[in-house]
Coordinates of C-alpha atoms in Angstrom, one line a residue:
S14 CA -21.2 -6.5 19.4
I15 CA -18.9 -9.5 19.8
T16 CA -15.4 -9.3 21.1
I17 CA -12.6 -11.7 20.0
S18 CA -9.7 -11.3 22.4
N19 CA -6.5 -13.3 23.4
S20 CA -7.2 -15.8 20.9
T21 CA -5.4 -17.8 18.1
I22 CA -7.1 -18.3 14.8
R23 CA -5.1 -20.4 12.3
Y24 CA -4.8 -22.8 9.6
N25 CA -8.6 -22.4 8.2
R26 CA -9.4 -22.5 4.6
H27 CA -12.3 -20.9 2.6
A28 CA -12.5 -22.1 -1.0
P29 CA -16.2 -22.2 -2.3
T30 CA -17.4 -23.5 -5.5
S31 CA -16.6 -21.9 -8.8
G32 CA -17.7 -18.4 -9.2
V33 CA -18.4 -17.7 -5.7
D34 CA -16.5 -15.1 -3.7
A35 CA -14.1 -16.3 -0.9
F36 CA -13.6 -14.2 2.2
G37 CA -12.3 -14.1 5.8
A38 CA -10.8 -17.6 6.4
G39 CA -9.8 -16.5 9.7
V40 CA -12.4 -13.9 10.7
A41 CA -15.4 -12.9 8.6
I42 CA -17.3 -9.8 9.9
M43 CA -20.6 -9.6 7.9
S44 CA -22.3 -6.7 9.6
G45 CA -22.5 -4.5 12.7
A46 CA -19.5 -3.4 14.7
H47 CA -17.3 -5.7 16.5
W48 CA -13.8 -6.0 18.2
V49 CA -10.8 -8.1 17.7
T50 CA -8.0 -7.5 20.3
N51 CA -4.7 -9.2 21.2
T52 CA -5.4 -12.0 18.8
Q53 CA -3.1 -13.9 16.4
V54 CA -4.6 -14.6 12.9
Y55 CA -2.2 -16.6 10.8
G56 CA -1.8 -19.3 8.2
N57 CA -5.3 -19.0 6.8
I58 CA -6.0 -19.6 3.0
I59 CA -8.8 -18.4 0.7
V60 CA -9.4 -19.2 -2.9
G61 CA -11.6 -17.4 -5.3
N62 CA -11.9 -19.8 -8.1
G63 CA -13.3 -19.3 -11.6
A64 CA -14.9 -16.3 -13.4
G65 CA -16.0 -13.4 -11.1
A66 CA -14.9 -15.1 -7.9
N67 CA -13.2 -12.4 -5.8
A68 CA -11.1 -13.2 -2.6
F69 CA -11.4 -10.8 0.3
G70 CA -9.3 -10.7 3.4
G71 CA -7.1 -13.9 4.1
G72 CA -6.9 -13.3 7.7
I73 CA -9.9 -11.0 8.5
D74 CA -12.7 -9.7 6.1
I75 CA -14.5 -6.7 7.6
Q76 CA -17.9 -5.5 6.3
G77 CA -20.4 -3.7 8.3
V78 CA -20.5 -0.2 9.8
G79 CA -17.0 -0.4 11.3
S80 CA -15.1 -2.8 13.6
Q81 CA -11.8 -2.4 15.4
V82 CA -8.7 -4.6 15.2
I83 CA -6.5 -3.7 17.9
N84 CA -3.0 -4.9 19.1
S85 CA -3.3 -8.1 17.0
F86 CA -1.0 -10.0 14.8
I87 CA -2.2 -10.9 11.3
Y88 CA 0.4 -12.7 9.5
S89 CA 1.3 -15.4 6.8
N90 CA -2.2 -15.7 5.3
V91 CA -2.6 -16.3 1.5
I92 CA -5.4 -15.4 -0.9
T93 CA -5.8 -16.3 -4.4
S94 CA -8.2 -15.4 -7.2
T95 CA -7.9 -17.2 -10.5
N96 CA -10.1 -14.9 -12.6
A97 CA -11.1 -11.7 -10.5
F98 CA -10.0 -9.5 -7.7
A99 CA -7.9 -10.5 -4.7
I100 CA -8.1 -7.9 -2.1
G101 CA -6.1 -7.8 1.1
G102 CA -3.9 -10.7 2.0
G103 CA -4.1 -9.9 5.6
I104 CA -7.2 -7.7 6.1
A105 CA -10.0 -6.5 3.6
I106 CA -12.2 -3.6 4.6
R107 CA -15.2 -3.2 2.5
G108 CA -18.6 -1.3 2.1
N109 CA -19.5 2.3 1.9
G110 CA -19.2 4.1 5.3
N111 CA -17.2 1.2 6.9
A112 CA -15.5 3.2 9.6
S113 CA -13.1 0.4 10.7
L114 CA -10.1 1.1 12.8
I115 CA -6.8 -1.0 12.5
E116 CA -4.4 0.0 15.2
G117 CA -1.4 -1.2 17.0
C118 CA -1.2 -4.4 14.8
Q119 CA 1.4 -6.4 13.1
V120 CA 0.3 -7.1 9.5
M121 CA 3.2 -9.2 8.2
S122 CA 4.1 -11.7 5.5
N123 CA 0.7 -12.1 4.0
T124 CA 0.4 -12.7 0.2
V125 CA -1.9 -12.0 -2.7
Y126 CA -2.1 -14.0 -5.8
A127 CA -4.1 -12.9 -8.9
R128 CA -2.4 -14.7 -11.7
G129 CA -5.6 -15.4 -13.7
L130 CA -6.1 -18.5 -15.9
D131 CA -6.1 -16.3 -19.0
N132 CA -3.4 -14.1 -17.5
N133 CA -5.1 -10.8 -18.2
T134 CA -8.3 -10.4 -16.0
T135 CA -7.1 -10.7 -12.4
Y136 CA -6.3 -7.7 -10.0
G137 CA -4.5 -7.9 -6.7
E138 CA -4.7 -5.1 -4.3
G139 CA -3.1 -4.7 -0.9
G140 CA -0.7 -7.4 0.1
G141 CA -1.4 -6.5 3.7
I142 CA -4.5 -4.5 3.7
G143 CA -6.9 -3.9 0.8
I144 CA -10.1 -1.9 0.1
P145 CA -12.0 -3.1 -3.0
P146 CA -13.4 -1.1 -5.8
G147 CA -16.1 1.3 -5.1
S148 CA -15.9 1.0 -1.4
A149 CA -16.1 4.5 0.1
T150 CA -15.0 3.5 3.6
R151 CA -14.0 5.7 6.4
A152 CA -11.3 3.4 7.5
V153 CA -8.4 4.5 9.8
I154 CA -5.2 2.5 9.7
R155 CA -2.7 3.8 12.2
R156 CA 0.3 2.9 14.3
N157 CA 0.7 -0.6 12.7
W158 CA 3.7 -2.5 11.5
I159 CA 3.0 -3.4 7.8
A160 CA 6.0 -5.5 6.7
G161 CA 7.1 -8.2 4.3
N162 CA 3.7 -8.5 2.5
V163 CA 3.8 -9.6 -1.2
N164 CA 1.3 -8.9 -4.1
R165 CA 2.1 -11.0 -7.1
S166 CA -0.7 -10.3 -9.6
V167 CA -1.2 -9.7 -13.3
M168 CA -2.4 -6.3 -12.3
A169 CA -0.5 -5.8 -9.0
N170 CA -1.4 -2.8 -6.9
G171 CA -0.3 -2.1 -3.6
G172 CA 2.5 -4.2 -1.8
G173 CA 1.5 -3.1 1.8
I174 CA -1.8 -1.1 1.5
G175 CA -3.9 -0.9 -1.6
L176 CA -7.0 1.1 -2.4
S177 CA -8.7 -0.1 -5.4
L178 CA -10.4 1.9 -8.1
D179 CA -12.9 4.5 -6.6
A180 CA -12.0 3.3 -2.9
T181 CA -11.6 5.8 -0.1
A182 CA -10.3 5.8 3.5
D183 CA -10.1 8.4 6.2
S184 CA -6.4 8.1 7.1
I185 CA -3.2 6.1 7.0
D186 CA -1.2 7.6 9.9
N187 CA 1.9 6.8 11.8
N188 CA 2.7 3.4 10.4
V189 CA 5.8 1.6 9.5
I190 CA 5.4 0.3 5.9
Y191 CA 8.5 -1.7 5.3
N192 CA 9.9 -4.2 2.8
N193 CA 6.6 -4.9 1.0
L194 CA 6.7 -6.2 -2.6
C195 CA 4.3 -5.5 -5.4
E196 CA 5.1 -7.6 -8.5
S197 CA 3.7 -8.4 -11.9
P198 CA 5.1 -11.2 -14.1
G199 CA 4.6 -9.0 -17.1
G200 CA 3.9 -10.2 -20.6
D201 CA 2.1 -7.5 -22.6
D202 CA 0.0 -4.3 -22.2
N203 CA -2.5 -6.2 -19.8
Y204 CA 0.2 -6.1 -17.1
W205 CA 1.2 -3.7 -14.6
G206 CA 2.5 -2.9 -11.2
E207 CA 2.2 0.2 -8.9
G208 CA 2.7 1.1 -5.3
G209 CA 5.4 -0.9 -3.6
G210 CA 4.2 0.3 -0.1
I211 CA 0.9 2.0 -0.7
D212 CA -1.4 2.3 -3.8
T213 CA -4.3 4.5 -4.5
W214 CA -5.3 3.1 -7.8
G215 CA -7.6 5.7 -9.5
G216 CA -10.9 7.2 -10.2
A217 CA -12.6 8.6 -7.0
N218 CA -9.6 7.8 -4.5
E219 CA -9.3 10.0 -1.4
V220 CA -7.2 9.3 1.8
T221 CA -4.8 11.3 4.0
V222 CA -1.5 9.7 4.4
T223 CA 0.6 11.3 7.3
N224 CA 3.5 10.6 9.5
N225 CA 4.4 7.1 8.1
L226 CA 7.9 5.7 7.7
I227 CA 7.7 4.2 4.2
L228 CA 10.9 2.2 3.9
S229 CA 12.5 -0.3 1.5
N230 CA 9.3 -1.3 -0.6
T231 CA 9.5 -2.4 -4.2
V232 CA 7.2 -2.2 -7.2
R233 CA 8.5 -4.6 -10.0
C234 CA 7.6 -5.9 -13.4
I235 CA 9.7 -9.0 -14.6
G236 CA 8.6 -9.1 -18.2
R237 CA 7.0 -6.3 -20.4
C238 CA 4.3 -4.2 -18.6
Y239 CA 2.1 -1.5 -20.0
G240 CA 3.8 1.8 -20.8
M241 CA 5.0 3.5 -17.6
A242 CA 2.9 1.2 -15.6
V243 CA 5.6 0.1 -13.2
V244 CA 5.5 3.1 -10.9
G245 CA 5.7 4.4 -7.3
G246 CA 8.3 2.3 -5.3
G247 CA 7.0 4.0 -2.0
M248 CA 3.5 5.0 -3.2
M249 CA 1.3 5.5 -6.1
V250 CA -1.0 8.4 -5.8
N251 CA -4.5 9.3 -7.2
G252 CA -7.2 11.6 -5.9
T253 CA -10.8 12.3 -6.7
S254 CA -10.5 16.0 -7.6
A255 CA -8.8 19.2 -6.6
A256 CA -11.4 19.7 -4.0
H257 CA -11.0 15.9 -2.7
P258 CA -7.4 15.1 -3.2
T259 CA -5.1 12.4 -1.7
R260 CA -3.0 14.3 0.8
V261 CA 0.6 12.9 1.6
I262 CA 2.1 14.9 4.3
N263 CA 4.9 14.5 6.9
N264 CA 6.2 11.1 5.7
T265 CA 9.7 9.8 5.7
V266 CA 10.1 7.9 2.5
V267 CA 13.5 6.0 2.2
G268 CA 15.2 3.4 0.2
N269 CA 12.0 2.5 -2.1
R270 CA 12.5 1.3 -5.6
A271 CA 10.5 1.1 -8.8
E272 CA 12.1 -1.7 -10.9
G273 CA 11.0 -2.7 -14.4
L274 CA 13.3 -5.5 -15.5
T275 CA 12.3 -5.1 -19.2
N276 CA 10.8 -1.7 -19.8
G277 CA 11.9 0.4 -16.8
G278 CA 10.3 1.6 -13.5
Y279 CA 9.4 5.2 -12.6
G280 CA 8.9 7.1 -9.4
G281 CA 11.3 5.5 -6.8
A282 CA 9.5 7.3 -3.9
F283 CA 6.2 8.5 -5.5
G284 CA 4.3 8.2 -8.6
L285 CA 2.0 11.1 -9.0
Q286 CA -0.9 10.4 -11.3
T287 CA -3.9 12.5 -10.4
N288 CA -4.9 15.0 -7.7
G289 CA -2.2 14.7 -5.1
V290 CA -1.2 17.3 -2.6
F291 CA 2.4 16.8 -1.0
A292 CA 4.1 18.7 1.7
N293 CA 6.8 18.3 4.3
N294 CA 8.1 14.9 3.3
I295 CA 11.6 13.5 3.5
M296 CA 12.6 11.4 0.3
A297 CA 15.9 9.9 0.4
N298 CA 18.0 7.1 -1.2
N299 CA 15.0 6.0 -3.4
S300 CA 15.7 4.8 -6.9
C301 CA 14.0 3.6 -10.2
T302 CA 15.3 2.0 -13.3
A303 CA 14.0 3.9 -16.5
S304 CA 16.0 6.6 -17.9
G305 CA 14.9 9.9 -16.5
C306 CA 12.4 8.2 -14.2
G307 CA 12.3 10.6 -11.1
G308 CA 14.1 8.8 -8.0
A309 CA 11.9 11.0 -5.7
F310 CA 8.8 11.8 -7.9
Y311 CA 7.5 10.9 -11.3
W312 CA 4.9 13.6 -11.9
I313 CA 2.0 12.6 -14.4
A314 CA -0.6 15.1 -13.3
S315 CA -1.1 16.3 -9.8
I316 CA -1.9 19.4 -7.7
S317 CA 1.0 20.7 -5.6
A318 CA 4.2 19.6 -3.9
G319 CA 6.9 21.4 -1.8
Y320 CA 8.5 21.9 1.6
S321 CA 10.4 18.7 1.5
V322 CA 13.8 17.4 1.8
L323 CA 15.2 15.4 -1.1
W324 CA 18.7 13.5 -0.9
N325 CA 20.5 10.9 -2.9
N326 CA 17.6 9.8 -5.0
S327 CA 18.6 8.0 -8.1
P328 CA 19.1 8.6 -11.1
D329 CA 17.3 12.0 -10.4
D330 CA 14.7 13.7 -8.2
Y331 CA 11.7 15.1 -10.3
R332 CA 10.7 14.0 -13.8
G333 CA 7.7 13.9 -15.8
G334 CA 5.5 17.0 -15.8
V335 CA 7.8 18.6 -13.4
T336 CA 11.7 18.5 -13.8
N337 CA 12.9 21.1 -11.3
L338 CA 12.9 21.3 -7.6
Y339 CA 10.2 23.6 -6.1
P340 CA 11.6 26.7 -4.6
T341 CA 10.5 25.6 -1.1
D342 CA 12.1 22.1 -1.4
V343 CA 15.6 21.5 0.0
F344 CA 18.3 19.2 -1.6
R345 CA 20.3 18.3 1.6
D346 CA 21.2 15.4 3.8
P347 CA 18.1 15.0 6.2
Q348 CA 20.7 13.8 8.8
F349 CA 18.9 10.7 10.3
L350 CA 20.2 9.7 13.6
G351 CA 21.2 6.3 12.4
A352 CA 21.2 4.7 15.8
G353 CA 18.6 2.6 17.7
D354 CA 15.9 0.5 16.3
L355 CA 14.6 0.5 12.8
V356 CA 12.3 3.6 13.5
Q357 CA 14.7 5.5 15.6
Q358 CA 17.3 5.2 12.9
Y359 CA 15.2 7.4 10.7
H360 CA 14.4 10.1 13.5
I361 CA 16.1 13.6 12.8
G362 CA 17.9 15.7 15.2
P363 CA 17.8 19.6 15.8
S364 CA 20.3 20.2 13.0
S365 CA 18.4 18.6 10.3
P366 CA 17.1 20.8 7.3
A367 CA 13.8 19.0 7.6

């Protein structure tokens, strides 16, 4: 294995000929298991140009059996696909069984553009960290600061973290997922946006999402988007099946927004599409713009929810297939401490109902 440590990797560009995938302008790990530690990876650019040319990992693209990116700064990288998928503005993790670990990193201010030449065949997934379609990884994403990333795409999925169709990971745990934007320009039924903070797009998704602060993320469509396809300001949730769901447990989800400027947004905190299990989450001050849109949950079809605290979500809490609070849910002020750094402000004291 190779270790990259205490290095600066910046201002590189990978833009191959038309129809060829672009990947890893900063670091490209093609196979094996390697280490990147205490390293800055920034200002790198990749461009997938032409039909079928995908773009993977503006800062770092990880293939192989599983590598570790530890205590590193991955920021201000930009990826573009003109007519295919753009995955992971900062980091892409791909390949079945890939057990990569992203820990203790700052993944910030990376950008995904997938604004196809024909305006309807490009998908962007994961402004900060992305996993492409069909990649059944065993990735672990924990104790990171994932903030200020932007996904501006025709089909925009995941401002902070995005799992594409049929993609999996082991866990997303104890991260700060803050102020990310997932935005589609809109235009017709070929446009959508989902998952301002985290997106699990659909199909055979499976991941456990625990102990995260999901704060002030936005999913937005500027023009007209497909149906209710502006959904999940904090997270859009899909799982594989009742036996293999996406689990969302013990998260603090505050101040997220689903914003459709033309035809409304749904699920300020969460959009629940299929096979999600929810418990012990705090959902406060989230909002959405459609009438009856579910400031906390917009429930399309899922498995279970409960044992959560809901407070001051606008214009309401539950909508869709569920319109009333679960008996185990509590509608009370969670009593955040409100002092200290950004994370400490959202800690709770002994008198909290959570």
